[in-house]
Amino acid sequence: MTTNVRIVLVEPAGALNVGAIARVMKNMGLYQLVLVNPQCDPLGEEARRMAVHGGEVLEGATRFENLPEALEGCQRAIATTARDRHVPLTLETPKQVLPWCLEGSPTALIFGPEYRGLSNQELNYAQRFLGIPSNPEYPSLNLAQAVAVCVYELYQLSQNNLAVPPQTTEAARLEDIEGYYQHLESTLLKIGYLQPHTATARMAKFRRLYNRASLSQDEVALLRGILRQVEWAIKHQAGDAE
């Protein structure tokens, strides 16, 4: 099934939710559960009771201190969000965006904490954004319900062979893209294009621009090469001025 899809829960607070998620993942043939700084005991009695026969998913879950570490090895990331954060994100429905998970590249599907959802900073690590259409009078879904909707759609897509043909070029790993963003920010600060007090907002715009491009590994290497040449030029111009 969707063996390359990683379900990432950021700071889950409810053991019952984590257990229910493990159960529905097992129902839909998913086994990669990732917990970022969990605020509950994912192996405790409550979680195990809700997981029922999904206990192996709980026991096999990996834990990380932060989201970038949890995304290492992935080439794609989809963040789920429902709230207007005054950030120009393009929200897609599960049917629109989830076929992207089935192209073969290791993909993370990221869910935020029950009490706040994903922060703007956490959303920055994703390339596409998923919103689940629901009744506008009461749109908020429980965490386990949101995961259930998404993994059910993934299962249906995989059963109906609706996946998009795989890419012919190797997609860049998320950690390499993140490394490029850090390098870009450092270089733009050096040349004065960015200022420390506005760098975060400007870099968010760069992230959205590059994420739309679906960078390949070779393209990231090309962009890093440009930055290294810029740094070389800065260093030598400074030496000539002395």
PDB file of C-alpha atoms in Angstrom:
ATOM      1  CA  MET A   1       0.000   0.000   0.000  1.00  0.00           C
ATOM      2  CA  THR A   2       1.265   3.496   0.811  1.00  0.00           C
ATOM      3  CA  THR A   3       4.500   2.276   2.386  1.00  0.00           C
ATOM      4  CA  ASN A   4       6.336   5.546   1.676  1.00  0.00           C
ATOM      5  CA  VAL A   5       3.865   7.700   3.622  1.00  0.00           C
ATOM      6  CA  ARG A   6       4.872   8.841   7.092  1.00  0.00           C
ATOM      7  CA  ILE A   7       2.153  10.084   9.488  1.00  0.00           C
ATOM      8  CA  VAL A   8       3.767  12.784  11.635  1.00  0.00           C
ATOM      9  CA  LEU A   9       2.038  13.993  14.812  1.00  0.00           C
ATOM     10  CA  VAL A  10       3.517  17.176  16.280  1.00  0.00           C
ATOM     11  CA  GLU A  11       3.245  17.344  20.079  1.00  0.00           C
ATOM     12  CA  PRO A  12       0.163  15.111  20.386  1.00  0.00           C
ATOM     13  CA  ALA A  13      -1.452  15.722  23.785  1.00  0.00           C
ATOM     14  CA  GLY A  14      -3.987  12.894  23.991  1.00  0.00           C
ATOM     15  CA  ALA A  15      -2.993   9.267  24.398  1.00  0.00           C
ATOM     16  CA  LEU A  16      -6.479   8.240  23.278  1.00  0.00           C
ATOM     17  CA  ASN A  17      -5.986  10.120  20.019  1.00  0.00           C
ATOM     18  CA  VAL A  18      -2.593   8.520  19.407  1.00  0.00           C
ATOM     19  CA  GLY A  19      -4.074   5.079  20.016  1.00  0.00           C
ATOM     20  CA  ALA A  20      -7.027   5.737  17.714  1.00  0.00           C
ATOM     21  CA  ILE A  21      -4.643   6.953  15.016  1.00  0.00           C
ATOM     22  CA  ALA A  22      -2.537   3.796  15.309  1.00  0.00           C
ATOM     23  CA  ARG A  23      -5.692   1.726  14.891  1.00  0.00           C
ATOM     24  CA  VAL A  24      -6.938   3.514  11.772  1.00  0.00           C
ATOM     25  CA  MET A  25      -3.448   3.430  10.272  1.00  0.00           C
ATOM     26  CA  LYS A  26      -3.425  -0.354  10.670  1.00  0.00           C
ATOM     27  CA  ASN A  27      -6.944  -0.474   9.156  1.00  0.00           C
ATOM     28  CA  MET A  28      -5.695   1.380   6.075  1.00  0.00           C
ATOM     29  CA  GLY A  29      -2.333  -0.366   5.699  1.00  0.00           C
ATOM     30  CA  LEU A  30      -0.071   2.376   7.044  1.00  0.00           C
ATOM     31  CA  TYR A  31       2.690   1.648   9.559  1.00  0.00           C
ATOM     32  CA  GLN A  32       5.037   4.660   9.730  1.00  0.00           C
ATOM     33  CA  LEU A  33       3.906   6.673  12.761  1.00  0.00           C
ATOM     34  CA  VAL A  34       6.205   9.499  13.847  1.00  0.00           C
ATOM     35  CA  LEU A  35       5.761  11.451  17.090  1.00  0.00           C
ATOM     36  CA  VAL A  36       7.389  14.847  17.571  1.00  0.00           C
ATOM     37  CA  ASN A  37       7.858  15.710  21.248  1.00  0.00           C
ATOM     38  CA  PRO A  38       4.703  13.862  22.393  1.00  0.00           C
ATOM     39  CA  GLN A  39       2.918  15.374  25.390  1.00  0.00           C
ATOM     40  CA  CYS A  40       1.384  12.049  26.438  1.00  0.00           C
ATOM     41  CA  ASP A  41       2.446   8.439  26.908  1.00  0.00           C
ATOM     42  CA  PRO A  42       1.957   6.785  23.491  1.00  0.00           C
ATOM     43  CA  LEU A  43       2.658   3.359  24.948  1.00  0.00           C
ATOM     44  CA  GLY A  44       0.456   3.711  28.006  1.00  0.00           C
ATOM     45  CA  GLU A  45      -2.776   1.891  28.824  1.00  0.00           C
ATOM     46  CA  GLU A  46      -5.072   4.499  27.235  1.00  0.00           C
ATOM     47  CA  ALA A  47      -3.239   4.487  23.927  1.00  0.00           C
ATOM     48  CA  ARG A  48      -3.039   0.704  23.797  1.00  0.00           C
ATOM     49  CA  ARG A  49      -6.729   0.358  24.611  1.00  0.00           C
ATOM     50  CA  MET A  50      -7.712   2.599  21.713  1.00  0.00           C
ATOM     51  CA  ALA A  51      -5.217   1.007  19.315  1.00  0.00           C
ATOM     52  CA  VAL A  52      -6.743  -2.498  19.754  1.00  0.00           C
ATOM     53  CA  HIS A  53      -4.968  -4.529  17.037  1.00  0.00           C
ATOM     54  CA  GLY A  54      -2.937  -1.485  15.957  1.00  0.00           C
ATOM     55  CA  GLY A  55      -0.561  -1.962  18.881  1.00  0.00           C
ATOM     56  CA  GLU A  56       2.303  -2.822  16.533  1.00  0.00           C
ATOM     57  CA  VAL A  57       1.974   0.645  14.965  1.00  0.00           C
ATOM     58  CA  LEU A  58       2.294   2.227  18.421  1.00  0.00           C
ATOM     59  CA  GLU A  59       5.267   0.091  19.336  1.00  0.00           C
ATOM     60  CA  GLY A  60       6.980   0.812  16.027  1.00  0.00           C
ATOM     61  CA  ALA A  61       6.456   4.585  16.251  1.00  0.00           C
ATOM     62  CA  THR A  62       9.600   6.697  16.151  1.00  0.00           C
ATOM     63  CA  ARG A  63      10.062   9.792  18.304  1.00  0.00           C
ATOM     64  CA  PHE A  64      11.913  13.020  17.596  1.00  0.00           C
ATOM     65  CA  GLU A  65      12.527  16.239  19.482  1.00  0.00           C
ATOM     66  CA  ASN A  66      11.614  18.528  16.593  1.00  0.00           C
ATOM     67  CA  LEU A  67       9.920  18.542  13.201  1.00  0.00           C
ATOM     68  CA  PRO A  68      13.008  18.928  10.956  1.00  0.00           C
ATOM     69  CA  GLU A  69      14.476  15.764  12.468  1.00  0.00           C
ATOM     70  CA  ALA A  70      11.178  13.939  11.945  1.00  0.00           C
ATOM     71  CA  LEU A  71      11.223  14.856   8.247  1.00  0.00           C
ATOM     72  CA  GLU A  72      14.725  13.585   7.509  1.00  0.00           C
ATOM     73  CA  GLY A  73      14.684  11.122   4.632  1.00  0.00           C
ATOM     74  CA  CYS A  74      11.461  12.531   3.154  1.00  0.00           C
ATOM     75  CA  GLN A  75      11.304  14.251  -0.212  1.00  0.00           C
ATOM     76  CA  ARG A  76       7.821  15.693   0.212  1.00  0.00           C
ATOM     77  CA  ALA A  77       5.762  17.061   3.075  1.00  0.00           C
ATOM     78  CA  ILE A  78       2.080  17.961   3.301  1.00  0.00           C
ATOM     79  CA  ALA A  79       0.870  19.966   6.287  1.00  0.00           C
ATOM     80  CA  THR A  80      -2.727  19.833   7.452  1.00  0.00           C
ATOM     81  CA  THR A  81      -4.315  23.081   8.585  1.00  0.00           C
ATOM     82  CA  ALA A  82      -7.776  24.564   8.906  1.00  0.00           C
ATOM     83  CA  ARG A  83      -7.286  28.033  10.317  1.00  0.00           C
ATOM     84  CA  ASP A  84      -6.656  31.341   8.575  1.00  0.00           C
ATOM     85  CA  ARG A  85      -3.226  32.426   9.785  1.00  0.00           C
ATOM     86  CA  HIS A  86      -2.974  35.475   7.520  1.00  0.00           C
ATOM     87  CA  VAL A  87      -0.446  33.516   5.493  1.00  0.00           C
ATOM     88  CA  PRO A  88      -1.164  33.113   1.750  1.00  0.00           C
ATOM     89  CA  LEU A  89      -1.315  29.331   1.681  1.00  0.00           C
ATOM     90  CA  THR A  90      -3.049  27.389  -1.069  1.00  0.00           C
ATOM     91  CA  LEU A  91      -5.262  24.879   0.721  1.00  0.00           C
ATOM     92  CA  GLU A  92      -6.102  21.706  -1.190  1.00  0.00           C
ATOM     93  CA  THR A  93      -8.651  19.027  -0.395  1.00  0.00           C
ATOM     94  CA  PRO A  94      -7.539  15.453   0.388  1.00  0.00           C
ATOM     95  CA  LYS A  95      -8.601  14.303  -3.077  1.00  0.00           C
ATOM     96  CA  GLN A  96      -6.525  17.058  -4.705  1.00  0.00           C
ATOM     97  CA  VAL A  97      -3.282  16.701  -2.806  1.00  0.00           C
ATOM     98  CA  LEU A  98      -3.063  13.114  -1.542  1.00  0.00           C
ATOM     99  CA  PRO A  99      -2.342  11.509  -4.956  1.00  0.00           C
ATOM    100  CA  TRP A 100       1.000  13.308  -4.633  1.00  0.00           C
ATOM    101  CA  CYS A 101       1.814  10.909  -1.772  1.00  0.00           C
ATOM    102  CA  LEU A 102       1.545   7.900  -4.047  1.00  0.00           C
ATOM    103  CA  GLU A 103       4.149   8.842  -6.647  1.00  0.00           C
ATOM    104  CA  GLY A 104       6.815   6.820  -4.870  1.00  0.00           C
ATOM    105  CA  SER A 105       8.781   9.537  -3.080  1.00  0.00           C
ATOM    106  CA  PRO A 106       9.007   9.287   0.739  1.00  0.00           C
ATOM    107  CA  THR A 107       6.303  11.689   1.934  1.00  0.00           C
ATOM    108  CA  ALA A 108       5.303  13.070   5.336  1.00  0.00           C
ATOM    109  CA  LEU A 109       1.723  13.972   6.208  1.00  0.00           C
ATOM    110  CA  ILE A 110       1.979  16.367   9.159  1.00  0.00           C
ATOM    111  CA  PHE A 111      -0.694  16.999  11.808  1.00  0.00           C
ATOM    112  CA  GLY A 112      -0.493  19.614  14.548  1.00  0.00           C
ATOM    113  CA  PRO A 113      -1.335  19.450  18.266  1.00  0.00           C
ATOM    114  CA  GLU A 114      -4.975  19.142  19.266  1.00  0.00           C
ATOM    115  CA  TYR A 115      -5.040  22.481  21.075  1.00  0.00           C
ATOM    116  CA  ARG A 116      -3.458  24.745  18.459  1.00  0.00           C
ATOM    117  CA  GLY A 117      -2.765  23.010  15.156  1.00  0.00           C
ATOM    118  CA  LEU A 118       0.489  23.668  13.301  1.00  0.00           C
ATOM    119  CA  SER A 119       2.257  26.979  13.880  1.00  0.00           C
ATOM    120  CA  ASN A 120       3.383  29.216  11.022  1.00  0.00           C
ATOM    121  CA  GLN A 121       6.967  28.072  11.661  1.00  0.00           C
ATOM    122  CA  GLU A 122       5.935  24.411  11.432  1.00  0.00           C
ATOM    123  CA  LEU A 123       3.955  25.075   8.258  1.00  0.00           C
ATOM    124  CA  ASN A 124       7.173  26.411   6.708  1.00  0.00           C
ATOM    125  CA  TYR A 125       8.546  22.879   6.520  1.00  0.00           C
ATOM    126  CA  ALA A 126       5.775  21.703   4.169  1.00  0.00           C
ATOM    127  CA  GLN A 127       5.494  22.096   0.404  1.00  0.00           C
ATOM    128  CA  ARG A 128       1.737  21.677   0.085  1.00  0.00           C
ATOM    129  CA  PHE A 129      -1.171  22.254   2.452  1.00  0.00           C
ATOM    130  CA  LEU A 130      -4.260  20.163   3.095  1.00  0.00           C
ATOM    131  CA  GLY A 131      -7.561  21.376   4.450  1.00  0.00           C
ATOM    132  CA  ILE A 132     -10.509  19.044   5.068  1.00  0.00           C
ATOM    133  CA  PRO A 133     -13.790  20.621   3.894  1.00  0.00           C
ATOM    134  CA  SER A 134     -16.390  20.530   6.663  1.00  0.00           C
ATOM    135  CA  ASN A 135     -19.496  22.285   7.942  1.00  0.00           C
ATOM    136  CA  PRO A 136     -18.570  25.984   8.345  1.00  0.00           C
ATOM    137  CA  GLU A 137     -20.789  26.180  11.416  1.00  0.00           C
ATOM    138  CA  TYR A 138     -18.540  23.644  13.176  1.00  0.00           C
ATOM    139  CA  PRO A 139     -15.451  22.989  11.024  1.00  0.00           C
ATOM    140  CA  SER A 140     -13.015  21.753  13.694  1.00  0.00           C
ATOM    141  CA  LEU A 141     -12.178  18.048  13.516  1.00  0.00           C
ATOM    142  CA  ASN A 142     -10.684  15.946  16.278  1.00  0.00           C
ATOM    143  CA  LEU A 143      -7.054  14.987  15.534  1.00  0.00           C
ATOM    144  CA  ALA A 144      -7.838  11.287  15.170  1.00  0.00           C
ATOM    145  CA  GLN A 145     -10.796  12.090  12.901  1.00  0.00           C
ATOM    146  CA  ALA A 146      -8.621  14.256  10.650  1.00  0.00           C
ATOM    147  CA  VAL A 147      -6.024  11.514  10.337  1.00  0.00           C
ATOM    148  CA  ALA A 148      -8.769   8.958   9.645  1.00  0.00           C
ATOM    149  CA  VAL A 149     -10.174  11.041   6.775  1.00  0.00           C
ATOM    150  CA  CYS A 150      -6.741  11.373   5.183  1.00  0.00           C
ATOM    151  CA  VAL A 151      -5.610   7.761   5.524  1.00  0.00           C
ATOM    152  CA  TYR A 152      -8.981   6.525   4.243  1.00  0.00           C
ATOM    153  CA  GLU A 153      -8.576   8.723   1.136  1.00  0.00           C
ATOM    154  CA  LEU A 154      -5.026   7.411   0.688  1.00  0.00           C
ATOM    155  CA  TYR A 155      -6.254   3.832   0.901  1.00  0.00           C
ATOM    156  CA  GLN A 156      -9.008   4.465  -1.651  1.00  0.00           C
ATOM    157  CA  LEU A 157      -6.537   6.114  -4.031  1.00  0.00           C
ATOM    158  CA  SER A 158      -4.115   3.221  -3.755  1.00  0.00           C
ATOM    159  CA  GLN A 159      -6.874   0.644  -4.321  1.00  0.00           C
ATOM    160  CA  ASN A 160      -8.189   2.490  -7.372  1.00  0.00           C
ATOM    161  CA  ASN A 161      -4.731   3.037  -8.871  1.00  0.00           C
ATOM    162  CA  LEU A 162      -5.237   6.792  -9.036  1.00  0.00           C
ATOM    163  CA  ALA A 163      -1.661   7.663  -8.230  1.00  0.00           C
ATOM    164  CA  VAL A 164       0.147  10.092 -10.536  1.00  0.00           C
ATOM    165  CA  PRO A 165       3.037   8.615 -12.575  1.00  0.00           C
ATOM    166  CA  PRO A 166       6.354   8.850 -10.700  1.00  0.00           C
ATOM    167  CA  GLN A 167       8.782  11.688 -11.393  1.00  0.00           C
ATOM    168  CA  THR A 168      11.585  11.007 -13.838  1.00  0.00           C
ATOM    169  CA  THR A 169      14.063  13.132 -11.814  1.00  0.00           C
ATOM    170  CA  GLU A 170      15.022  12.527  -8.201  1.00  0.00           C
ATOM    171  CA  ALA A 171      13.180  14.887  -5.887  1.00  0.00           C
ATOM    172  CA  ALA A 172      15.327  16.705  -3.357  1.00  0.00           C
ATOM    173  CA  ARG A 173      15.318  15.461   0.223  1.00  0.00           C
ATOM    174  CA  LEU A 174      13.601  17.808   2.649  1.00  0.00           C
ATOM    175  CA  GLU A 175      16.712  18.124   4.812  1.00  0.00           C
ATOM    176  CA  ASP A 176      18.698  19.252   1.744  1.00  0.00           C
ATOM    177  CA  ILE A 177      16.036  21.825   0.859  1.00  0.00           C
ATOM    178  CA  GLU A 178      16.078  23.042   4.460  1.00  0.00           C
ATOM    179  CA  GLY A 179      19.864  23.295   4.287  1.00  0.00           C
ATOM    180  CA  TYR A 180      19.499  25.454   1.184  1.00  0.00           C
ATOM    181  CA  TYR A 181      17.005  27.739   2.944  1.00  0.00           C
ATOM    182  CA  GLN A 182      19.404  28.226   5.857  1.00  0.00           C
ATOM    183  CA  HIS A 183      22.272  28.913   3.429  1.00  0.00           C
ATOM    184  CA  LEU A 184      20.121  31.350   1.433  1.00  0.00           C
ATOM    185  CA  GLU A 185      19.073  33.276   4.540  1.00  0.00           C
ATOM    186  CA  SER A 186      22.675  33.517   5.761  1.00  0.00           C
ATOM    187  CA  THR A 187      23.896  34.790   2.377  1.00  0.00           C
ATOM    188  CA  LEU A 188      21.070  37.315   1.939  1.00  0.00           C
ATOM    189  CA  LEU A 189      21.787  38.691   5.405  1.00  0.00           C
ATOM    190  CA  LYS A 190      25.457  39.087   4.483  1.00  0.00           C
ATOM    191  CA  ILE A 191      24.698  41.117   1.351  1.00  0.00           C
ATOM    192  CA  GLY A 192      22.045  43.228   3.086  1.00  0.00           C
ATOM    193  CA  TYR A 193      19.047  41.998   1.120  1.00  0.00           C
ATOM    194  CA  LEU A 194      17.545  40.657   4.333  1.00  0.00           C
ATOM    195  CA  GLN A 195      17.434  42.451   7.658  1.00  0.00           C
ATOM    196  CA  PRO A 196      17.302  40.470  10.911  1.00  0.00           C
ATOM    197  CA  HIS A 197      13.918  41.909  11.954  1.00  0.00           C
ATOM    198  CA  THR A 198      12.226  41.006   8.638  1.00  0.00           C
ATOM    199  CA  ALA A 199      14.179  37.868   7.676  1.00  0.00           C
ATOM    200  CA  THR A 200      11.590  35.371   8.934  1.00  0.00           C
ATOM    201  CA  ALA A 201       8.716  36.877   6.932  1.00  0.00           C
ATOM    202  CA  ARG A 202      10.833  37.282   3.782  1.00  0.00           C
ATOM    203  CA  MET A 203      12.178  33.744   4.006  1.00  0.00           C
ATOM    204  CA  ALA A 204       8.637  32.391   4.336  1.00  0.00           C
ATOM    205  CA  LYS A 205       7.932  33.933   0.925  1.00  0.00           C
ATOM    206  CA  PHE A 206      11.047  32.318  -0.558  1.00  0.00           C
ATOM    207  CA  ARG A 207       9.982  28.968   0.889  1.00  0.00           C
ATOM    208  CA  ARG A 208       6.572  29.192  -0.768  1.00  0.00           C
ATOM    209  CA  LEU A 209       8.178  30.154  -4.086  1.00  0.00           C
ATOM    210  CA  TYR A 210      10.651  27.263  -4.107  1.00  0.00           C
ATOM    211  CA  ASN A 211       8.115  24.767  -2.774  1.00  0.00           C
ATOM    212  CA  ARG A 212       5.926  25.415  -5.808  1.00  0.00           C
ATOM    213  CA  ALA A 213       8.902  24.478  -7.994  1.00  0.00           C
ATOM    214  CA  SER A 214       9.231  20.928  -6.513  1.00  0.00           C
ATOM    215  CA  LEU A 215      13.025  21.096  -6.610  1.00  0.00           C
ATOM    216  CA  SER A 216      15.090  18.106  -7.673  1.00  0.00           C
ATOM    217  CA  GLN A 217      18.313  17.039  -5.958  1.00  0.00           C
ATOM    218  CA  ASP A 218      20.369  18.432  -8.853  1.00  0.00           C
ATOM    219  CA  GLU A 219      18.523  21.757  -8.731  1.00  0.00           C
ATOM    220  CA  VAL A 220      19.224  22.179  -5.027  1.00  0.00           C
ATOM    221  CA  ALA A 221      22.895  21.475  -5.698  1.00  0.00           C
ATOM    222  CA  LEU A 222      22.837  24.108  -8.467  1.00  0.00           C
ATOM    223  CA  LEU A 223      21.295  26.715  -6.165  1.00  0.00           C
ATOM    224  CA  ARG A 224      23.783  25.944  -3.395  1.00  0.00           C
ATOM    225  CA  GLY A 225      26.582  26.396  -5.936  1.00  0.00           C
ATOM    226  CA  ILE A 226      25.319  29.891  -6.755  1.00  0.00           C
ATOM    227  CA  LEU A 227      25.334  30.812  -3.061  1.00  0.00           C
ATOM    228  CA  ARG A 228      28.873  29.512  -2.618  1.00  0.00           C
ATOM    229  CA  GLN A 229      30.007  31.632  -5.566  1.00  0.00           C
ATOM    230  CA  VAL A 230      28.297  34.698  -4.064  1.00  0.00           C
ATOM    231  CA  GLU A 231      30.113  34.079  -0.761  1.00  0.00           C
ATOM    232  CA  TRP A 232      33.402  33.676  -2.644  1.00  0.00           C
ATOM    233  CA  ALA A 233      32.821  37.012  -4.404  1.00  0.00           C
ATOM    234  CA  ILE A 234      31.965  38.753  -1.124  1.00  0.00           C
ATOM    235  CA  LYS A 235      35.130  37.453   0.497  1.00  0.00           C
ATOM    236  CA  HIS A 236      37.395  38.494  -2.390  1.00  0.00           C
ATOM    237  CA  GLN A 237      35.816  41.903  -2.791  1.00  0.00           C
ATOM    238  CA  ALA A 238      36.385  42.515   0.898  1.00  0.00           C
ATOM    239  CA  GLY A 239      40.020  41.473   0.451  1.00  0.00           C
ATOM    240  CA  ASP A 240      40.495  43.841  -2.521  1.00  0.00           C
ATOM    241  CA  ALA A 241      39.072  46.733  -0.520  1.00  0.00           C
ATOM    242  CA  GLU A 242      41.664  46.355   2.245  1.00  0.00           C
TER     243      GLU A 242
END
